[in-house]
Amino acid sequence: MTKSTDPLIVIASNRGPFSFEKTGKGEFDVKRGAGGLVTALSALAERHEVLWVASTMTKDDRKWVKHHEGQVQNVEGINLKLVDPDPDAYEGYYNVIANPLLWFIQHQLWDIPRKPSITEETWKSWEEGYKPVNQIFAKAIAEAVEGSDRPVIVMPQDYHLYMAPHYLRQELGEQVQIQPFIHIPWPGPDAWRILPTQIRIPLLSSLLESDRVGFQTKKDAFNFVQTCRFYLEGAHSHGRRDAIEYQGRDVAARDFPISIDVNRVQTMVAEHETQLEKNQLMNIVGDRSLILRVDRVEPSKNNLRGFEAYRTLLENHPEHRGKVQFLALLVPSRMKVGAYSDHLAEVMAEAGMINATYSNSFWEPVRIVLGDNYRRALAAMQIYDILLVNPIADGMNLVAKEGVLVNQQDGVLILSEFAGAFYELGENALTVSPFDVYGLSEMMHKALTMSGTERQRRAEKLRKTVMAADVREWFYAQVDEALHALNSQDKKSSTPSTPSA
Ligand code: GDG
């Protein structure tokens, strides 16, 4: 039975853990969603009572909300509440502010002389899209937790919900702990100059209405402190790298490196369906060495330079021609954002050019497989010789962690120094600058010619590192920190104050 001292954890994220498909009158099929965040948070309901608040994504999600009259429902053990913002507001929030603007700022993807332009549409989408949708989330959370006699910890996830702390304080005051987690990199102050002051200041000061803010790495946390100090008048860090004081609140900036659900991944790879996927892939690869990449179609993942480096490898080291297979499993995402659909076209063209240059009747150097198939991705990770993870910037990169866990070939991880995973896995990976195409091609050569003993030594260490830090630790560490703060507050308020002399 739940004790009233047990906390209620509220996760708020743009995308929820499930999507719904209407199959009949009042009947819905449940599908577990895609993406890193869902993978990571799906284990969280094991220890604490959790309420997950997310937005509808599809028409059938909306029907599901309507059918349940907007009330919390228990779905596969998780209490779920979906908010259903107005489609125009959602469009501005998601397709104008969150994905093209904030994601691009935080991954520093600009072509600065040309882009971005902060247009009337941007301003309007901030006022009429991003802010109202964040407010809807806060109201839905307030409605669900109001009157609870238990400690409430609200954890807004990622760059979609930077204004949520502000609206949550408006709704619930100091009754709740607010602890956002930011999955993507937080760059230093310079990157944020792109936002107009009227957007930048509310965004940063909203985050500082939290009790603490979680990041993937110490570097992100430090950059956040620096950004707030630089732009917010009256913000002080007093020489600390992991906390900032602003308007009477001391806000911690902490690193909680995310990981994967080790058991779930291991179980999935052992399943028959995954073995079937693996067999199919092995038919494509044959006895060649496999260079694998698995990403969303996403400019920050740096597919193009990956292919350029492969081309350089084939050019400079002809001995590998015909003996190596590059397989890219790409999941289309955000195709409504022009930069993404253009990017996919460029990636396909680059791969096509390599094939046009080097293929023969027996060998096609690059295979691109587009589509959403997580099982196939895991199957491919079992059989790579090289896993290429070369993002320009990446909060963590779960593919790197899954790959080293399930791989059966003592495969080599080639890892960008700008992926959050670098801090945990870099020592036993071959690390590269994502911009250095020649350096990457030489790393591919080094990996292809590495001795079996060396491969095994590195692979074992990488696997151990991932197994030692499951996603549950990531989640519990955040909750424990919030609980610790709550307990110290309780102690303070129950200690009788010393009468003044
Ligand atoms: C964001 C941050 C951070 C692969 N193919 C399919 C599929 N996958 C899985 C992967 C992995 C997940 O999706 C992708 O996670 P990543 O971490 O690699 O990348 P993002 O989506 O950009 O995630 C990132 C993460 O949040 C968590 O904090 O690590 O830095 O950018 O698990 O194996 N999933 C589905 N279909 C596929 O075909 N459904």
XYZ file of C-alpha atoms and ligand atoms in Angstrom:
540
model
C 0.000 0.000 0.000
C 1.204 3.527 -0.753
C 2.232 5.486 2.346
C 1.501 9.196 2.326
C 5.254 9.893 2.630
C 5.909 8.051 -0.646
C 6.424 10.615 -3.336
C 4.289 10.971 -6.394
C 6.562 11.391 -9.375
C 5.174 13.306 -12.317
C 6.986 12.946 -15.613
C 6.049 15.510 -18.214
C 7.263 15.010 -21.753
C 6.145 16.033 -25.184
C 5.855 12.460 -26.396
C 4.331 9.875 -24.106
C 5.264 6.239 -23.670
C 2.360 4.957 -25.765
C 0.364 5.804 -28.831
C -3.135 4.544 -29.471
C -4.877 3.081 -32.456
C -8.638 2.909 -32.483
C -9.766 -0.595 -33.377
C -13.461 -0.494 -32.534
C -16.052 1.299 -30.500
C -14.231 2.388 -27.351
C -11.405 -0.039 -28.116
C -7.806 0.922 -28.676
C -4.579 -0.901 -29.461
C -1.599 0.350 -27.455
C 1.772 0.834 -29.151
C 4.947 1.556 -27.208
C 6.527 4.698 -28.633
C 9.903 5.262 -30.315
C 12.850 7.447 -29.293
C 15.562 7.679 -26.672
C 13.478 9.262 -23.945
C 10.782 6.599 -24.030
C 13.377 3.834 -23.993
C 14.952 5.431 -20.964
C 11.870 6.223 -18.931
C 9.934 3.023 -19.483
C 11.611 1.361 -16.477
C 10.696 4.053 -14.008
C 7.362 2.772 -12.728
C 9.044 -0.134 -10.969
C 9.895 1.625 -7.729
C 7.676 4.687 -7.420
C 4.152 5.659 -8.267
C 4.378 7.614 -11.443
C 2.044 9.828 -13.358
C 3.119 10.545 -16.913
C 1.725 13.629 -18.614
C 2.318 13.915 -22.354
C 0.759 15.406 -25.444
C -1.477 13.698 -27.958
C 0.359 12.963 -31.214
C -2.257 11.500 -33.505
C -5.967 11.670 -34.284
C -6.478 8.360 -32.504
C -4.654 9.678 -29.408
C -7.194 12.502 -29.415
C -10.017 9.999 -29.659
C -8.479 8.112 -26.727
C -8.464 11.325 -24.648
C -12.048 12.051 -25.582
C -13.118 8.535 -24.795
C -11.621 8.788 -21.285
C -12.829 12.380 -20.838
C -9.276 13.604 -20.288
C -8.889 11.571 -17.092
C -5.780 9.700 -15.933
C -5.786 6.078 -17.128
C -3.575 3.193 -16.112
C -1.916 1.846 -19.264
C 0.391 -1.147 -18.901
C 1.099 -0.197 -15.280
C 1.724 3.509 -15.931
C -0.748 6.236 -14.979
C -1.075 8.323 -18.088
C -2.704 11.656 -18.765
C -2.604 13.116 -22.257
C -3.058 16.817 -22.881
C -4.589 17.820 -26.163
C -3.373 21.260 -27.247
C -4.939 23.214 -30.067
C -3.255 22.011 -33.315
C -2.139 25.537 -34.340
C -0.553 26.169 -30.953
C 1.110 22.754 -31.091
C 2.465 23.480 -34.561
C 4.184 26.673 -33.339
C 5.459 25.004 -30.153
C 6.845 21.924 -31.906
C 7.625 22.797 -35.508
C 8.721 26.420 -35.081
C 10.215 26.820 -31.606
C 11.240 23.444 -30.148
C 12.648 21.551 -33.093
C 13.985 24.038 -35.564
C 15.051 26.694 -33.070
C 15.933 25.252 -29.646
C 17.267 21.938 -30.990
C 19.405 23.808 -33.525
C 20.730 26.246 -30.907
C 21.627 23.458 -28.546
C 23.337 21.335 -31.210
C 24.844 24.437 -32.886
C 23.710 23.429 -36.335
C 23.448 26.847 -37.945
C 24.693 28.068 -41.265
C 25.113 31.445 -39.572
C 25.307 33.850 -42.565
C 21.958 32.485 -43.781
C 20.146 30.915 -40.878
C 18.335 31.341 -38.582
C 16.087 34.334 -39.110
C 13.889 35.140 -36.167
C 10.743 36.080 -38.047
C 7.292 37.278 -37.104
C 6.292 33.622 -37.175
C 8.933 32.828 -34.542
C 7.679 35.557 -32.222
C 4.088 34.495 -32.740
C 4.897 30.831 -32.179
C 6.646 31.671 -28.921
C 3.684 33.664 -27.617
C 0.855 31.614 -29.112
C 2.466 28.176 -29.322
C 5.376 27.385 -27.008
C 4.169 29.334 -23.966
C 0.499 28.219 -24.075
C 1.383 24.559 -24.666
C 3.762 24.670 -21.687
C 0.968 26.266 -19.683
C -1.449 23.496 -20.676
C 1.026 20.920 -19.363
C 1.367 22.821 -16.068
C -2.403 23.098 -15.647
C -2.912 19.393 -16.366
C -0.256 18.503 -13.794
C -1.753 20.878 -11.221
C -5.197 19.360 -11.754
C -3.838 15.848 -11.277
C -1.814 16.512 -8.104
C -3.981 19.119 -6.386
C -5.012 18.032 -2.909
C -2.375 15.266 -2.747
C -1.008 14.865 0.782
C 2.160 13.321 -0.577
C 5.392 14.947 -1.675
C 5.182 15.681 -5.389
C 8.230 15.776 -7.643
C 7.588 17.076 -11.151
C 10.180 16.214 -13.765
C 9.643 18.018 -17.083
C 11.689 16.393 -19.815
C 13.723 18.225 -22.390
C 13.636 21.347 -24.518
C 9.917 21.241 -25.230
C 9.083 22.209 -21.673
C 11.484 24.964 -20.619
C 8.582 27.231 -19.599
C 6.877 24.537 -17.529
C 8.674 25.389 -14.227
C 7.368 28.953 -14.444
C 3.760 27.912 -15.010
C 4.007 25.135 -12.435
C 5.073 27.659 -9.789
C 2.135 29.843 -10.829
C -0.230 26.902 -10.393
C 1.263 25.117 -7.413
C 3.639 27.543 -5.705
C 6.268 25.965 -3.507
C 4.219 22.801 -2.816
C 6.144 20.784 -5.365
C 9.738 20.000 -6.205
C 10.491 20.835 -9.814
C 13.378 19.059 -11.447
C 13.668 19.207 -15.234
C 16.032 16.928 -17.098
C 17.566 18.140 -20.330
C 18.455 15.317 -22.684
C 20.326 17.364 -25.237
C 23.573 19.343 -24.942
C 23.563 22.714 -23.225
C 26.021 24.967 -25.065
C 27.786 27.961 -23.509
C 26.429 31.542 -23.483
C 27.409 32.445 -27.067
C 25.040 29.949 -28.652
C 22.064 31.559 -26.863
C 22.637 35.022 -28.357
C 20.458 33.900 -31.278
C 17.325 34.164 -29.158
C 15.805 37.619 -28.715
C 16.124 38.887 -25.136
C 12.349 38.648 -24.726
C 12.551 34.907 -25.318
C 15.953 34.193 -23.790
C 15.288 35.789 -20.405
C 11.904 34.138 -19.665
C 13.283 30.782 -20.823
C 16.342 30.915 -18.547
C 14.520 32.400 -15.590
C 11.764 29.778 -15.897
C 14.384 27.037 -15.611
C 15.678 28.814 -12.512
C 12.268 28.489 -10.897
C 13.134 24.779 -10.593
C 14.742 23.265 -7.514
C 17.460 21.699 -9.603
C 18.071 21.035 -13.287
C 19.525 17.762 -14.544
C 21.901 17.412 -17.498
C 23.680 14.531 -19.195
C 27.220 15.684 -18.362
C 29.109 18.011 -16.036
C 30.023 20.112 -19.044
C 26.349 20.763 -19.869
C 25.619 21.680 -16.244
C 28.569 24.055 -16.161
C 27.509 25.677 -19.457
C 24.036 26.206 -18.010
C 25.458 27.970 -14.961
C 27.597 30.149 -17.202
C 24.675 30.972 -19.512
C 22.459 32.042 -16.616
C 25.244 34.109 -15.053
C 25.935 35.809 -18.344
C 22.376 36.780 -19.255
C 20.396 37.094 -16.031
C 21.015 40.155 -13.957
C 21.361 39.200 -10.318
C 22.270 35.558 -10.998
C 25.350 34.489 -9.029
C 27.218 31.226 -8.889
C 29.633 32.301 -6.121
C 32.435 30.445 -7.872
C 30.485 27.170 -8.041
C 30.226 25.208 -11.272
C 27.092 23.282 -10.326
C 24.661 25.739 -8.771
C 23.295 29.186 -9.283
C 21.487 31.614 -7.039
C 18.728 33.710 -8.553
C 15.839 35.610 -7.014
C 16.267 33.965 -3.638
C 16.434 30.401 -4.946
C 19.555 28.238 -4.981
C 19.219 26.030 -8.051
C 21.521 23.049 -8.498
C 22.782 22.135 -11.975
C 23.551 18.438 -11.782
C 24.781 15.752 -14.125
C 22.792 12.511 -14.346
C 24.178 10.583 -17.336
C 21.352 8.600 -18.862
C 21.737 4.915 -19.666
C 19.727 2.059 -21.124
C 17.425 -0.612 -19.777
C 20.029 -3.388 -19.752
C 17.586 -6.241 -18.966
C 15.060 -5.210 -21.564
C 17.678 -4.850 -24.283
C 19.246 -8.205 -23.418
C 15.859 -9.900 -23.394
C 14.919 -8.415 -26.735
C 18.108 -9.504 -28.472
C 17.578 -13.077 -27.252
C 14.075 -13.264 -28.723
C 13.353 -15.328 -31.807
C 12.095 -12.357 -33.864
C 15.386 -10.538 -33.279
C 17.316 -13.615 -34.351
C 15.305 -13.669 -37.586
C 16.183 -10.021 -38.221
C 19.818 -10.833 -37.508
C 19.821 -13.701 -40.016
C 18.432 -11.428 -42.713
C 21.092 -8.819 -42.044
C 23.823 -11.443 -42.084
C 22.712 -12.356 -45.591
C 23.320 -8.756 -46.677
C 26.704 -8.510 -44.982
C 28.088 -11.975 -45.814
C 31.683 -12.398 -44.681
C 32.514 -8.702 -45.043
C 33.417 -6.454 -42.100
C 30.383 -4.462 -41.069
C 30.512 -0.728 -40.373
C 27.169 0.119 -38.809
C 25.401 3.305 -37.907
C 21.932 3.610 -36.368
C 20.345 7.036 -36.019
C 17.330 9.127 -36.624
C 17.669 11.065 -39.885
C 19.052 14.081 -38.107
C 21.693 16.643 -39.131
C 23.320 16.556 -35.671
C 24.108 12.848 -36.075
C 26.551 13.791 -38.858
C 25.720 11.125 -41.400
C 27.238 13.060 -44.267
C 30.744 13.307 -42.828
C 30.467 9.635 -41.896
C 29.942 8.761 -45.564
C 32.651 11.187 -46.685
C 35.092 9.464 -44.338
C 34.083 6.064 -45.719
C 34.697 7.326 -49.232
C 38.147 8.555 -48.125
C 38.837 5.141 -46.575
C 37.985 3.357 -49.836
C 40.097 5.856 -51.771
C 43.195 5.735 -49.542
C 43.007 2.081 -48.555
C 41.875 0.160 -51.625
C 42.642 -3.095 -49.795
C 39.280 -2.683 -48.001
C 37.240 -2.446 -51.204
C 34.866 -5.356 -51.479
C 35.741 -6.488 -47.964
C 33.722 -4.010 -45.979
C 30.010 -3.191 -45.844
C 28.624 0.109 -44.582
C 25.081 -0.341 -43.298
C 23.099 2.695 -42.162
C 19.805 2.035 -40.394
C 18.075 5.375 -40.457
C 14.802 6.279 -38.799
C 13.052 9.194 -40.560
C 12.053 11.904 -38.078
C 10.672 15.461 -38.107
C 10.069 15.321 -41.839
C 7.844 18.409 -41.575
C 10.931 20.476 -40.728
C 12.502 21.439 -44.075
C 16.083 21.003 -42.839
C 15.300 17.347 -42.076
C 13.726 16.366 -45.376
C 16.548 18.196 -47.231
C 19.060 16.385 -45.074
C 17.599 12.986 -45.947
C 17.878 13.811 -49.653
C 21.548 14.795 -49.207
C 22.328 11.626 -47.275
C 20.744 9.439 -49.972
C 22.622 11.314 -52.702
C 25.984 10.944 -50.927
C 25.470 7.210 -50.397
C 24.390 6.889 -54.027
C 27.565 8.635 -55.202
C 29.773 6.254 -53.231
C 27.926 3.283 -54.683
C 28.153 4.756 -58.165
C 31.920 5.138 -57.769
C 32.873 1.847 -56.158
C 30.207 -0.796 -56.552
C 30.602 -3.804 -58.826
C 28.455 -6.810 -59.634
C 29.301 -8.422 -56.271
C 29.483 -5.481 -53.908
C 27.462 -2.423 -53.021
C 29.607 -0.462 -50.549
C 26.737 1.351 -48.781
C 23.322 0.030 -47.839
C 20.816 2.453 -46.371
C 17.754 0.958 -44.756
C 15.089 3.508 -43.871
C 12.322 2.794 -41.406
C 11.262 2.367 -37.827
C 12.299 -1.063 -36.570
C 13.977 -1.106 -33.164
C 14.340 -4.888 -33.185
C 16.242 -4.760 -36.476
C 18.492 -2.050 -35.000
C 19.331 -4.282 -32.034
C 19.921 -7.237 -34.351
C 22.384 -5.190 -36.415
C 24.188 -4.058 -33.274
C 24.949 -7.699 -32.477
C 26.988 -8.175 -35.621
C 28.961 -4.976 -36.272
C 32.737 -4.845 -36.527
C 32.643 -1.083 -36.234
C 29.857 1.000 -34.718
C 30.097 4.559 -35.999
C 28.737 7.214 -33.629
C 30.084 10.550 -34.865
C 27.543 13.244 -33.914
C 28.369 16.936 -34.137
C 26.726 17.207 -30.717
C 24.636 14.687 -28.805
C 23.289 14.757 -25.251
C 24.306 11.159 -24.615
C 23.669 8.728 -27.534
C 21.991 5.545 -26.420
C 22.971 3.650 -29.573
C 26.599 3.662 -28.371
C 25.517 2.104 -25.070
C 23.165 -0.467 -26.599
C 25.732 -1.379 -29.235
C 28.556 -2.199 -26.859
C 26.165 -4.160 -24.643
C 24.777 -6.521 -27.289
C 27.595 -6.827 -29.805
C 28.935 -10.369 -30.300
C 31.929 -9.627 -32.544
C 34.165 -7.665 -30.135
C 33.301 -4.778 -32.400
C 35.069 -1.424 -32.157
C 33.175 1.706 -31.142
C 34.193 4.845 -33.025
C 32.873 7.700 -30.931
C 32.661 11.458 -31.341
C 34.206 13.511 -28.583
C 31.001 15.608 -28.635
C 28.607 12.821 -27.665
C 27.761 12.744 -23.952
C 28.670 9.031 -24.029
C 32.292 10.088 -24.642
C 32.803 10.737 -20.911
C 31.926 7.155 -19.985
C 32.956 5.171 -23.067
C 35.702 7.307 -24.635
C 38.568 5.557 -22.871
C 37.865 2.239 -24.614
C 36.520 3.568 -27.893
C 38.408 5.083 -30.804
C 37.512 8.742 -30.408
C 37.236 11.291 -33.180
C 36.417 14.905 -33.840
C 33.136 14.868 -35.788
C 34.526 17.447 -38.217
C 37.725 15.573 -39.046
C 36.763 13.464 -42.047
C 40.316 12.318 -42.755
C 40.899 11.461 -39.068
C 37.711 9.408 -39.081
C 38.709 7.525 -42.213
C 42.023 6.627 -40.563
C 40.163 5.509 -37.424
C 38.034 3.230 -39.601
C 41.248 1.780 -41.029
C 42.695 1.371 -37.533
C 39.540 -0.418 -36.351
C 39.482 -2.684 -39.416
C 43.079 -3.723 -38.828
C 43.019 -3.924 -35.019
C 44.159 -7.204 -33.464
C 41.554 -9.577 -32.046
C 43.058 -9.299 -28.550
C 42.852 -5.522 -28.576
C 39.274 -5.592 -29.844
C 38.309 -8.034 -27.136
C 39.983 -6.015 -24.382
C 38.162 -2.844 -25.386
C 34.811 -4.530 -25.988
C 34.806 -6.210 -22.575
C 35.560 -2.973 -20.766
C 32.882 -1.112 -22.693
C 30.291 -3.780 -21.920
C 31.158 -3.691 -18.208
C 30.810 0.083 -18.091
C 27.314 -0.030 -19.574
C 26.182 -2.941 -17.411
C 27.274 -1.092 -14.276
C 24.936 1.865 -14.874
C 21.448 0.864 -15.901
C 18.740 3.404 -16.667
C 17.155 2.661 -13.301
C 20.200 4.181 -11.555
C 19.781 7.268 -13.678
C 16.209 7.695 -12.618
C 16.638 6.739 -8.973
C 19.600 9.091 -8.561
C 17.396 12.013 -9.600
C 14.498 10.997 -7.382
C 16.802 10.325 -4.426
C 18.263 13.782 -4.754
C 14.815 15.370 -4.752
C 13.754 13.241 -1.753
C 16.900 14.166 0.101
C 16.112 17.854 -0.435
C 12.521 17.316 0.717
C 13.680 15.523 3.871
C 16.136 18.275 4.753
C 13.354 20.854 4.246
C 11.067 18.851 6.560
C 13.772 18.635 9.191
C 14.408 22.350 8.984
C 10.734 23.214 9.326
C 10.187 20.791 12.251
C 13.246 22.015 14.223
C 12.007 24.585 16.779
C 13.747 27.877 16.131
C 16.105 29.119 18.859
C 14.520 32.054 20.656
C 16.486 35.192 19.964
C 18.431 36.644 22.835
C 17.797 12.002 -27.357
C 19.165 12.724 -27.359
C 19.990 11.067 -25.675
C 17.095 2.831 -33.169
N 16.439 2.473 -34.286
C 15.154 2.506 -33.971
C 15.019 2.920 -32.641
N 16.238 3.102 -32.173
C 16.538 3.495 -30.774
C 18.017 3.430 -30.488
C 18.070 4.250 -29.205
C 17.038 5.347 -29.504
O 16.185 4.854 -30.527
C 17.728 6.625 -29.988
O 18.372 7.216 -28.886
P 19.656 8.166 -29.035
O 20.171 8.457 -27.672
O 20.671 7.484 -29.872
O 19.194 9.452 -29.815
P 17.960 10.531 -29.759
O 16.724 9.957 -30.316
O 18.486 11.735 -30.445
O 17.719 10.846 -28.206
C 20.275 11.728 -27.023
C 18.574 10.512 -25.632
O 17.599 11.502 -26.003
C 18.215 10.018 -24.233
O 18.465 11.010 -23.277
O 20.904 9.994 -25.512
O 21.524 12.393 -26.962
O 19.424 13.333 -28.610
O 17.620 3.531 -28.113
O 18.434 2.120 -30.410
N 13.823 3.046 -32.048
C 12.724 2.734 -32.788
N 12.800 2.346 -34.097
C 13.995 2.213 -34.714
O 14.057 1.856 -35.899
N 11.527 2.820 -32.206
